[in-house]
PDB file of C-alpha atoms in Angstrom:
ATOM      1  CA  UNK A   1       0.000   0.000   0.000  1.00  0.00           C
ATOM      2  CA  UNK A   2       1.564   3.262  -1.137  1.00  0.00           C
ATOM      3  CA  UNK A   3      -1.300   5.538  -0.266  1.00  0.00           C
ATOM      4  CA  UNK A   4      -1.178   9.098   0.947  1.00  0.00           C
ATOM      5  CA  UNK A   5      -4.657  10.386   1.786  1.00  0.00           C
ATOM      6  CA  UNK A   6      -5.524  14.069   1.649  1.00  0.00           C
ATOM      7  CA  UNK A   7      -8.659  15.862   2.809  1.00  0.00           C
ATOM      8  CA  UNK A   8     -10.563  17.784   1.728  1.00  0.00           C
ATOM      9  CA  UNK A   9     -10.373  17.201  -2.008  1.00  0.00           C
ATOM     10  CA  UNK A  10     -11.701  20.699  -2.688  1.00  0.00           C
ATOM     11  CA  UNK A  11     -11.747  23.781  -0.473  1.00  0.00           C
ATOM     12  CA  UNK A  12     -13.087  27.257  -1.156  1.00  0.00           C
ATOM     13  CA  UNK A  13     -12.227  29.881   1.436  1.00  0.00           C
ATOM     14  CA  UNK A  14     -12.444  33.609   1.866  1.00  0.00           C
ATOM     15  CA  UNK A  15      -9.398  35.732   2.532  1.00  0.00           C
ATOM     16  CA  UNK A  16     -10.360  36.139   6.198  1.00  0.00           C
ATOM     17  CA  UNK A  17     -11.086  32.471   6.859  1.00  0.00           C
ATOM     18  CA  UNK A  18      -9.022  29.943   8.780  1.00  0.00           C
ATOM     19  CA  UNK A  19      -8.987  26.431   7.388  1.00  0.00           C
ATOM     20  CA  UNK A  20      -6.757  23.366   7.431  1.00  0.00           C
ATOM     21  CA  UNK A  21      -5.640  20.743   4.971  1.00  0.00           C
ATOM     22  CA  UNK A  22      -4.995  17.257   6.310  1.00  0.00           C
ATOM     23  CA  UNK A  23      -2.745  14.446   5.171  1.00  0.00           C
ATOM     24  CA  UNK A  24      -2.349  10.894   6.426  1.00  0.00           C
ATOM     25  CA  UNK A  25      -0.091   7.984   5.556  1.00  0.00           C
ATOM     26  CA  UNK A  26       0.222   4.548   7.120  1.00  0.00           C
ATOM     27  CA  UNK A  27       3.337   3.343   5.360  1.00  0.00           C
ATOM     28  CA  UNK A  28       5.592   4.031   8.343  1.00  0.00           C
ATOM     29  CA  UNK A  29       7.300   6.826   6.432  1.00  0.00           C
ATOM     30  CA  UNK A  30       9.272   9.270   8.572  1.00  0.00           C
ATOM     31  CA  UNK A  31       9.457  12.149   6.104  1.00  0.00           C
ATOM     32  CA  UNK A  32       6.419  14.121   4.986  1.00  0.00           C
ATOM     33  CA  UNK A  33       6.165  17.034   2.604  1.00  0.00           C
ATOM     34  CA  UNK A  34       3.878  19.813   1.463  1.00  0.00           C
ATOM     35  CA  UNK A  35       4.084  20.965  -2.153  1.00  0.00           C
ATOM     36  CA  UNK A  36       2.152  23.653  -4.004  1.00  0.00           C
ATOM     37  CA  UNK A  37       1.310  23.168  -7.673  1.00  0.00           C
ATOM     38  CA  UNK A  38      -0.160  25.600 -10.162  1.00  0.00           C
ATOM     39  CA  UNK A  39      -1.939  24.307 -13.263  1.00  0.00           C
ATOM     40  CA  UNK A  40       0.345  22.564 -15.754  1.00  0.00           C
ATOM     41  CA  UNK A  41       3.430  23.457 -13.720  1.00  0.00           C
ATOM     42  CA  UNK A  42       5.710  21.235 -11.627  1.00  0.00           C
ATOM     43  CA  UNK A  43       5.187  20.988  -7.860  1.00  0.00           C
ATOM     44  CA  UNK A  44       7.042  23.498  -5.684  1.00  0.00           C
ATOM     45  CA  UNK A  45       8.344  22.370  -2.307  1.00  0.00           C
ATOM     46  CA  UNK A  46       6.955  24.232   0.713  1.00  0.00           C
ATOM     47  CA  UNK A  47       7.854  22.240   3.831  1.00  0.00           C
ATOM     48  CA  UNK A  48       9.589  19.023   4.838  1.00  0.00           C
ATOM     49  CA  UNK A  49       9.102  17.224   8.137  1.00  0.00           C
ATOM     50  CA  UNK A  50      11.531  14.550   9.221  1.00  0.00           C
ATOM     51  CA  UNK A  51      10.754  12.475  12.301  1.00  0.00           C
ATOM     52  CA  UNK A  52       7.944  14.899  13.141  1.00  0.00           C
ATOM     53  CA  UNK A  53      10.277  17.903  13.196  1.00  0.00           C
ATOM     54  CA  UNK A  54      10.277  20.696  10.645  1.00  0.00           C
ATOM     55  CA  UNK A  55      13.365  20.165   8.535  1.00  0.00           C
ATOM     56  CA  UNK A  56      12.885  22.500   5.585  1.00  0.00           C
ATOM     57  CA  UNK A  57      10.815  25.663   5.166  1.00  0.00           C
ATOM     58  CA  UNK A  58      11.220  27.047   1.676  1.00  0.00           C
ATOM     59  CA  UNK A  59      10.633  30.651   2.825  1.00  0.00           C
ATOM     60  CA  UNK A  60       6.889  30.101   2.790  1.00  0.00           C
ATOM     61  CA  UNK A  61       4.732  33.052   3.983  1.00  0.00           C
ATOM     62  CA  UNK A  62       3.533  32.738   7.582  1.00  0.00           C
ATOM     63  CA  UNK A  63      -0.090  32.568   6.441  1.00  0.00           C
ATOM     64  CA  UNK A  64       0.759  28.906   5.798  1.00  0.00           C
ATOM     65  CA  UNK A  65       1.475  27.035   9.031  1.00  0.00           C
ATOM     66  CA  UNK A  66       2.432  23.359   8.960  1.00  0.00           C
ATOM     67  CA  UNK A  67       1.940  20.932  11.809  1.00  0.00           C
ATOM     68  CA  UNK A  68       2.967  17.309  12.289  1.00  0.00           C
ATOM     69  CA  UNK A  69       0.981  15.895  15.240  1.00  0.00           C
ATOM     70  CA  UNK A  70       2.468  12.420  14.821  1.00  0.00           C
ATOM     71  CA  UNK A  71       4.395  10.333  12.354  1.00  0.00           C
ATOM     72  CA  UNK A  72       1.296   9.534  10.294  1.00  0.00           C
ATOM     73  CA  UNK A  73      -0.348  12.943  10.114  1.00  0.00           C
ATOM     74  CA  UNK A  74       0.547  16.240   8.525  1.00  0.00           C
ATOM     75  CA  UNK A  75      -1.591  19.357   8.567  1.00  0.00           C
ATOM     76  CA  UNK A  76      -1.357  22.666   6.763  1.00  0.00           C
ATOM     77  CA  UNK A  77      -3.148  25.496   8.531  1.00  0.00           C
ATOM     78  CA  UNK A  78      -4.296  28.339   6.333  1.00  0.00           C
ATOM     79  CA  UNK A  79      -5.076  31.882   7.455  1.00  0.00           C
ATOM     80  CA  UNK A  80      -5.545  35.185   5.638  1.00  0.00           C
ATOM     81  CA  UNK A  81      -4.709  33.723   2.252  1.00  0.00           C
ATOM     82  CA  UNK A  82      -4.593  35.670  -0.987  1.00  0.00           C
ATOM     83  CA  UNK A  83      -6.277  34.758  -4.276  1.00  0.00           C
ATOM     84  CA  UNK A  84      -2.848  33.970  -5.750  1.00  0.00           C
ATOM     85  CA  UNK A  85      -2.558  31.161  -3.183  1.00  0.00           C
ATOM     86  CA  UNK A  86      -5.214  29.237  -5.103  1.00  0.00           C
ATOM     87  CA  UNK A  87      -3.548  26.031  -6.259  1.00  0.00           C
ATOM     88  CA  UNK A  88      -3.359  22.267  -5.832  1.00  0.00           C
ATOM     89  CA  UNK A  89      -1.680  21.452  -2.521  1.00  0.00           C
ATOM     90  CA  UNK A  90       0.062  18.113  -2.525  1.00  0.00           C
ATOM     91  CA  UNK A  91       1.130  16.094   0.454  1.00  0.00           C
ATOM     92  CA  UNK A  92       3.828  13.486   0.021  1.00  0.00           C
ATOM     93  CA  UNK A  93       5.802  11.057   2.116  1.00  0.00           C
ATOM     94  CA  UNK A  94       8.948   8.982   1.857  1.00  0.00           C
ATOM     95  CA  UNK A  95      10.643   6.416   4.095  1.00  0.00           C
ATOM     96  CA  UNK A  96      13.227   9.005   5.021  1.00  0.00           C
ATOM     97  CA  UNK A  97      14.386  12.468   4.073  1.00  0.00           C
ATOM     98  CA  UNK A  98      17.418  12.700   1.915  1.00  0.00           C
ATOM     99  CA  UNK A  99      18.900  10.240  -0.509  1.00  0.00           C
ATOM    100  CA  UNK A 100      16.137   9.233  -2.892  1.00  0.00           C
ATOM    101  CA  UNK A 101      16.691   5.881  -4.476  1.00  0.00           C
ATOM    102  CA  UNK A 102      14.660   2.868  -5.450  1.00  0.00           C
ATOM    103  CA  UNK A 103      14.269   2.171  -1.739  1.00  0.00           C
ATOM    104  CA  UNK A 104      13.517   5.726  -0.673  1.00  0.00           C
ATOM    105  CA  UNK A 105      10.935   7.231  -2.969  1.00  0.00           C
ATOM    106  CA  UNK A 106       8.466  10.053  -2.572  1.00  0.00           C
ATOM    107  CA  UNK A 107       4.805   9.137  -2.882  1.00  0.00           C
ATOM    108  CA  UNK A 108       2.253  11.859  -3.506  1.00  0.00           C
ATOM    109  CA  UNK A 109      -1.355  12.153  -2.413  1.00  0.00           C
ATOM    110  CA  UNK A 110      -4.100  13.174  -4.814  1.00  0.00           C
ATOM    111  CA  UNK A 111      -3.987  16.749  -3.611  1.00  0.00           C
ATOM    112  CA  UNK A 112      -6.366  19.321  -2.218  1.00  0.00           C
ATOM    113  CA  UNK A 113      -7.665  21.930  -4.618  1.00  0.00           C
ATOM    114  CA  UNK A 114      -7.742  25.286  -2.852  1.00  0.00           C
ATOM    115  CA  UNK A 115      -9.611  28.295  -4.172  1.00  0.00           C
ATOM    116  CA  UNK A 116      -9.272  31.600  -2.314  1.00  0.00           C
ATOM    117  CA  UNK A 117     -12.037  34.098  -3.048  1.00  0.00           C
TER     118      UNK A 117
ATOM    119  CA  UNK B   1      21.012  26.135  -8.433  1.00  0.00           C
ATOM    120  CA  UNK B   2      20.304  22.852 -10.155  1.00  0.00           C
ATOM    121  CA  UNK B   3      18.095  22.872 -13.204  1.00  0.00           C
ATOM    122  CA  UNK B   4      16.385  20.106 -15.121  1.00  0.00           C
ATOM    123  CA  UNK B   5      15.453  21.067 -18.664  1.00  0.00           C
ATOM    124  CA  UNK B   6      12.554  18.937 -19.821  1.00  0.00           C
ATOM    125  CA  UNK B   7      11.488  18.790 -23.445  1.00  0.00           C
ATOM    126  CA  UNK B   8       9.282  18.994 -25.299  1.00  0.00           C
ATOM    127  CA  UNK B   9       6.899  21.075 -23.187  1.00  0.00           C
ATOM    128  CA  UNK B  10       3.896  19.974 -25.249  1.00  0.00           C
ATOM    129  CA  UNK B  11       3.403  16.849 -27.327  1.00  0.00           C
ATOM    130  CA  UNK B  12       0.281  16.039 -29.341  1.00  0.00           C
ATOM    131  CA  UNK B  13       0.298  12.735 -31.203  1.00  0.00           C
ATOM    132  CA  UNK B  14      -1.983  10.077 -32.683  1.00  0.00           C
ATOM    133  CA  UNK B  15      -2.635   6.766 -31.009  1.00  0.00           C
ATOM    134  CA  UNK B  16      -0.054   4.191 -32.060  1.00  0.00           C
ATOM    135  CA  UNK B  17       2.814   6.643 -32.492  1.00  0.00           C
ATOM    136  CA  UNK B  18       6.049   6.523 -30.526  1.00  0.00           C
ATOM    137  CA  UNK B  19       7.438   9.422 -28.517  1.00  0.00           C
ATOM    138  CA  UNK B  20      10.395  10.402 -26.380  1.00  0.00           C
ATOM    139  CA  UNK B  21      10.602  12.935 -23.567  1.00  0.00           C
ATOM    140  CA  UNK B  22      13.984  14.246 -22.445  1.00  0.00           C
ATOM    141  CA  UNK B  23      15.352  15.649 -19.205  1.00  0.00           C
ATOM    142  CA  UNK B  24      18.768  17.278 -19.309  1.00  0.00           C
ATOM    143  CA  UNK B  25      20.957  18.998 -16.776  1.00  0.00           C
ATOM    144  CA  UNK B  26      24.492  20.237 -16.337  1.00  0.00           C
ATOM    145  CA  UNK B  27      24.385  18.793 -12.818  1.00  0.00           C
ATOM    146  CA  UNK B  28      24.906  15.221 -11.716  1.00  0.00           C
ATOM    147  CA  UNK B  29      21.971  13.613  -9.959  1.00  0.00           C
ATOM    148  CA  UNK B  30      22.159  10.765  -7.473  1.00  0.00           C
ATOM    149  CA  UNK B  31      18.814   9.496  -8.699  1.00  0.00           C
ATOM    150  CA  UNK B  32      16.032  10.536 -11.012  1.00  0.00           C
ATOM    151  CA  UNK B  33      12.338   9.834 -10.857  1.00  0.00           C
ATOM    152  CA  UNK B  34       9.624   9.996 -13.489  1.00  0.00           C
ATOM    153  CA  UNK B  35       6.026  10.783 -12.585  1.00  0.00           C
ATOM    154  CA  UNK B  36       2.773  10.898 -14.532  1.00  0.00           C
ATOM    155  CA  UNK B  37      -0.019  13.185 -13.421  1.00  0.00           C
ATOM    156  CA  UNK B  38      -3.591  13.317 -14.656  1.00  0.00           C
ATOM    157  CA  UNK B  39      -5.714  16.454 -14.320  1.00  0.00           C
ATOM    158  CA  UNK B  40      -6.987  16.893 -10.784  1.00  0.00           C
ATOM    159  CA  UNK B  41      -4.794  14.113  -9.388  1.00  0.00           C
ATOM    160  CA  UNK B  42      -1.434  13.926  -7.680  1.00  0.00           C
ATOM    161  CA  UNK B  43       1.728  12.729  -9.458  1.00  0.00           C
ATOM    162  CA  UNK B  44       2.066   8.953  -9.650  1.00  0.00           C
ATOM    163  CA  UNK B  45       5.565   7.517  -9.531  1.00  0.00           C
ATOM    164  CA  UNK B  46       6.506   5.557 -12.650  1.00  0.00           C
ATOM    165  CA  UNK B  47      10.145   4.717 -12.003  1.00  0.00           C
ATOM    166  CA  UNK B  48      13.309   5.647 -10.122  1.00  0.00           C
ATOM    167  CA  UNK B  49      16.694   5.279 -11.817  1.00  0.00           C
ATOM    168  CA  UNK B  50      19.916   5.464  -9.848  1.00  0.00           C
ATOM    169  CA  UNK B  51      22.757   3.947 -11.872  1.00  0.00           C
ATOM    170  CA  UNK B  52      24.437   5.655 -14.827  1.00  0.00           C
ATOM    171  CA  UNK B  53      23.432   3.906 -18.043  1.00  0.00           C
ATOM    172  CA  UNK B  54      20.497   2.183 -16.369  1.00  0.00           C
ATOM    173  CA  UNK B  55      17.538   1.197 -18.528  1.00  0.00           C
ATOM    174  CA  UNK B  56      14.194   0.259 -16.986  1.00  0.00           C
ATOM    175  CA  UNK B  57      11.101  -0.935 -18.805  1.00  0.00           C
ATOM    176  CA  UNK B  58       7.527  -0.646 -17.640  1.00  0.00           C
ATOM    177  CA  UNK B  59       5.303  -2.279 -20.284  1.00  0.00           C
ATOM    178  CA  UNK B  60       5.410   0.183 -23.237  1.00  0.00           C
ATOM    179  CA  UNK B  61       7.510   2.725 -21.327  1.00  0.00           C
ATOM    180  CA  UNK B  62      11.318   2.649 -21.414  1.00  0.00           C
ATOM    181  CA  UNK B  63      13.357   4.846 -19.097  1.00  0.00           C
ATOM    182  CA  UNK B  64      17.045   5.545 -19.462  1.00  0.00           C
ATOM    183  CA  UNK B  65      19.513   7.287 -17.150  1.00  0.00           C
ATOM    184  CA  UNK B  66      22.523   8.808 -18.880  1.00  0.00           C
ATOM    185  CA  UNK B  67      25.980   7.374 -18.252  1.00  0.00           C
ATOM    186  CA  UNK B  68      27.036  10.582 -16.497  1.00  0.00           C
ATOM    187  CA  UNK B  69      23.746  10.777 -14.551  1.00  0.00           C
ATOM    188  CA  UNK B  70      23.018  14.224 -15.973  1.00  0.00           C
ATOM    189  CA  UNK B  71      20.188  13.284 -18.292  1.00  0.00           C
ATOM    190  CA  UNK B  72      17.314  10.885 -18.682  1.00  0.00           C
ATOM    191  CA  UNK B  73      14.725   9.944 -21.256  1.00  0.00           C
ATOM    192  CA  UNK B  74      11.283   8.393 -21.315  1.00  0.00           C
ATOM    193  CA  UNK B  75      10.254   6.553 -24.479  1.00  0.00           C
ATOM    194  CA  UNK B  76       6.683   5.405 -25.036  1.00  0.00           C
ATOM    195  CA  UNK B  77       5.990   2.850 -27.734  1.00  0.00           C
ATOM    196  CA  UNK B  78       2.620   2.716 -29.486  1.00  0.00           C
ATOM    197  CA  UNK B  79       1.015   5.448 -27.410  1.00  0.00           C
ATOM    198  CA  UNK B  80      -2.546   4.990 -26.198  1.00  0.00           C
ATOM    199  CA  UNK B  81      -5.154   7.583 -25.240  1.00  0.00           C
ATOM    200  CA  UNK B  82      -4.713   6.479 -21.630  1.00  0.00           C
ATOM    201  CA  UNK B  83      -1.127   7.766 -21.731  1.00  0.00           C
ATOM    202  CA  UNK B  84      -2.427  11.336 -21.872  1.00  0.00           C
ATOM    203  CA  UNK B  85      -1.200  13.418 -18.955  1.00  0.00           C
ATOM    204  CA  UNK B  86       1.565  15.567 -17.515  1.00  0.00           C
ATOM    205  CA  UNK B  87       4.919  13.789 -17.327  1.00  0.00           C
ATOM    206  CA  UNK B  88       7.419  15.074 -14.795  1.00  0.00           C
ATOM    207  CA  UNK B  89      11.032  14.195 -14.261  1.00  0.00           C
ATOM    208  CA  UNK B  90      12.536  14.931 -10.852  1.00  0.00           C
ATOM    209  CA  UNK B  91      16.171  14.639  -9.893  1.00  0.00           C
ATOM    210  CA  UNK B  92      17.840  14.352  -6.528  1.00  0.00           C
ATOM    211  CA  UNK B  93      21.377  15.347  -5.586  1.00  0.00           C
ATOM    212  CA  UNK B  94      22.619  14.017  -2.275  1.00  0.00           C
ATOM    213  CA  UNK B  95      25.009  16.878  -1.604  1.00  0.00           C
ATOM    214  CA  UNK B  96      24.840  20.159   0.256  1.00  0.00           C
ATOM    215  CA  UNK B  97      21.706  22.208   0.722  1.00  0.00           C
ATOM    216  CA  UNK B  98      19.717  19.975  -1.621  1.00  0.00           C
ATOM    217  CA  UNK B  99      19.150  17.445   1.163  1.00  0.00           C
ATOM    218  CA  UNK B 100      15.593  16.218   0.895  1.00  0.00           C
ATOM    219  CA  UNK B 101      14.715  18.298  -2.155  1.00  0.00           C
ATOM    220  CA  UNK B 102      13.720  17.100  -5.581  1.00  0.00           C
ATOM    221  CA  UNK B 103      14.474  19.258  -8.610  1.00  0.00           C
ATOM    222  CA  UNK B 104      11.561  19.036 -11.022  1.00  0.00           C
ATOM    223  CA  UNK B 105      11.623  19.532 -14.749  1.00  0.00           C
ATOM    224  CA  UNK B 106       8.998  21.865 -16.211  1.00  0.00           C
ATOM    225  CA  UNK B 107       6.865  18.940 -17.326  1.00  0.00           C
ATOM    226  CA  UNK B 108       5.648  17.583 -20.649  1.00  0.00           C
ATOM    227  CA  UNK B 109       1.947  17.734 -21.423  1.00  0.00           C
ATOM    228  CA  UNK B 110       1.194  14.724 -23.593  1.00  0.00           C
ATOM    229  CA  UNK B 111      -2.061  14.418 -25.513  1.00  0.00           C
ATOM    230  CA  UNK B 112      -2.741  11.209 -27.401  1.00  0.00           C
ATOM    231  CA  UNK B 113      -5.590  11.466 -29.896  1.00  0.00           C
ATOM    232  CA  UNK B 114      -7.676   8.437 -30.914  1.00  0.00           C
TER     233      UNK B 114
END
């Protein structure tokens, strides 16, 4: 089973709202990621968690706040977003952070479509 | 900054035709992954290549990693309409500040017409 589950599938929020995106994996992976993807463009890395600790923050605005409650869950809290933040938000996981090989591969969820109005 | 140049950006072909997508870089990658993504879905891993000169086959798809590990190609034989999607290559370099980061190519949007 190589499944990463994301909820909700679609989210529409106003610029003053607070909402959260959720991600879950049960593969025992210790690295989890948030990516942002605009239409027909490659994913852009936002955050990396390794062993439940924030490892990489790609200078993401503070209106995006990640949280890793445990090794299986990853949240992305959203507050005061802008319309340009509308995108597909992808969660991913891998056995470990770092050297990606045949044995350490990133698996992506189906994504959460976010529209900011 | 590592870059992966992916080409072509768009590819529109008839069912049954063959095609090749290329990813090129001036940097050496420890490994390279190919993904396929359908509209509204997340990227699905097709293959990971790690050894220079490696060739992997997945049914009608053939993946090759260059000898110097700076380039890779994806060849599809006898394309089918179900092959339509966005194809992404993503490279990883084990050194320095790239730890844990994939470098993505710009993607190839493939449309296979019946």
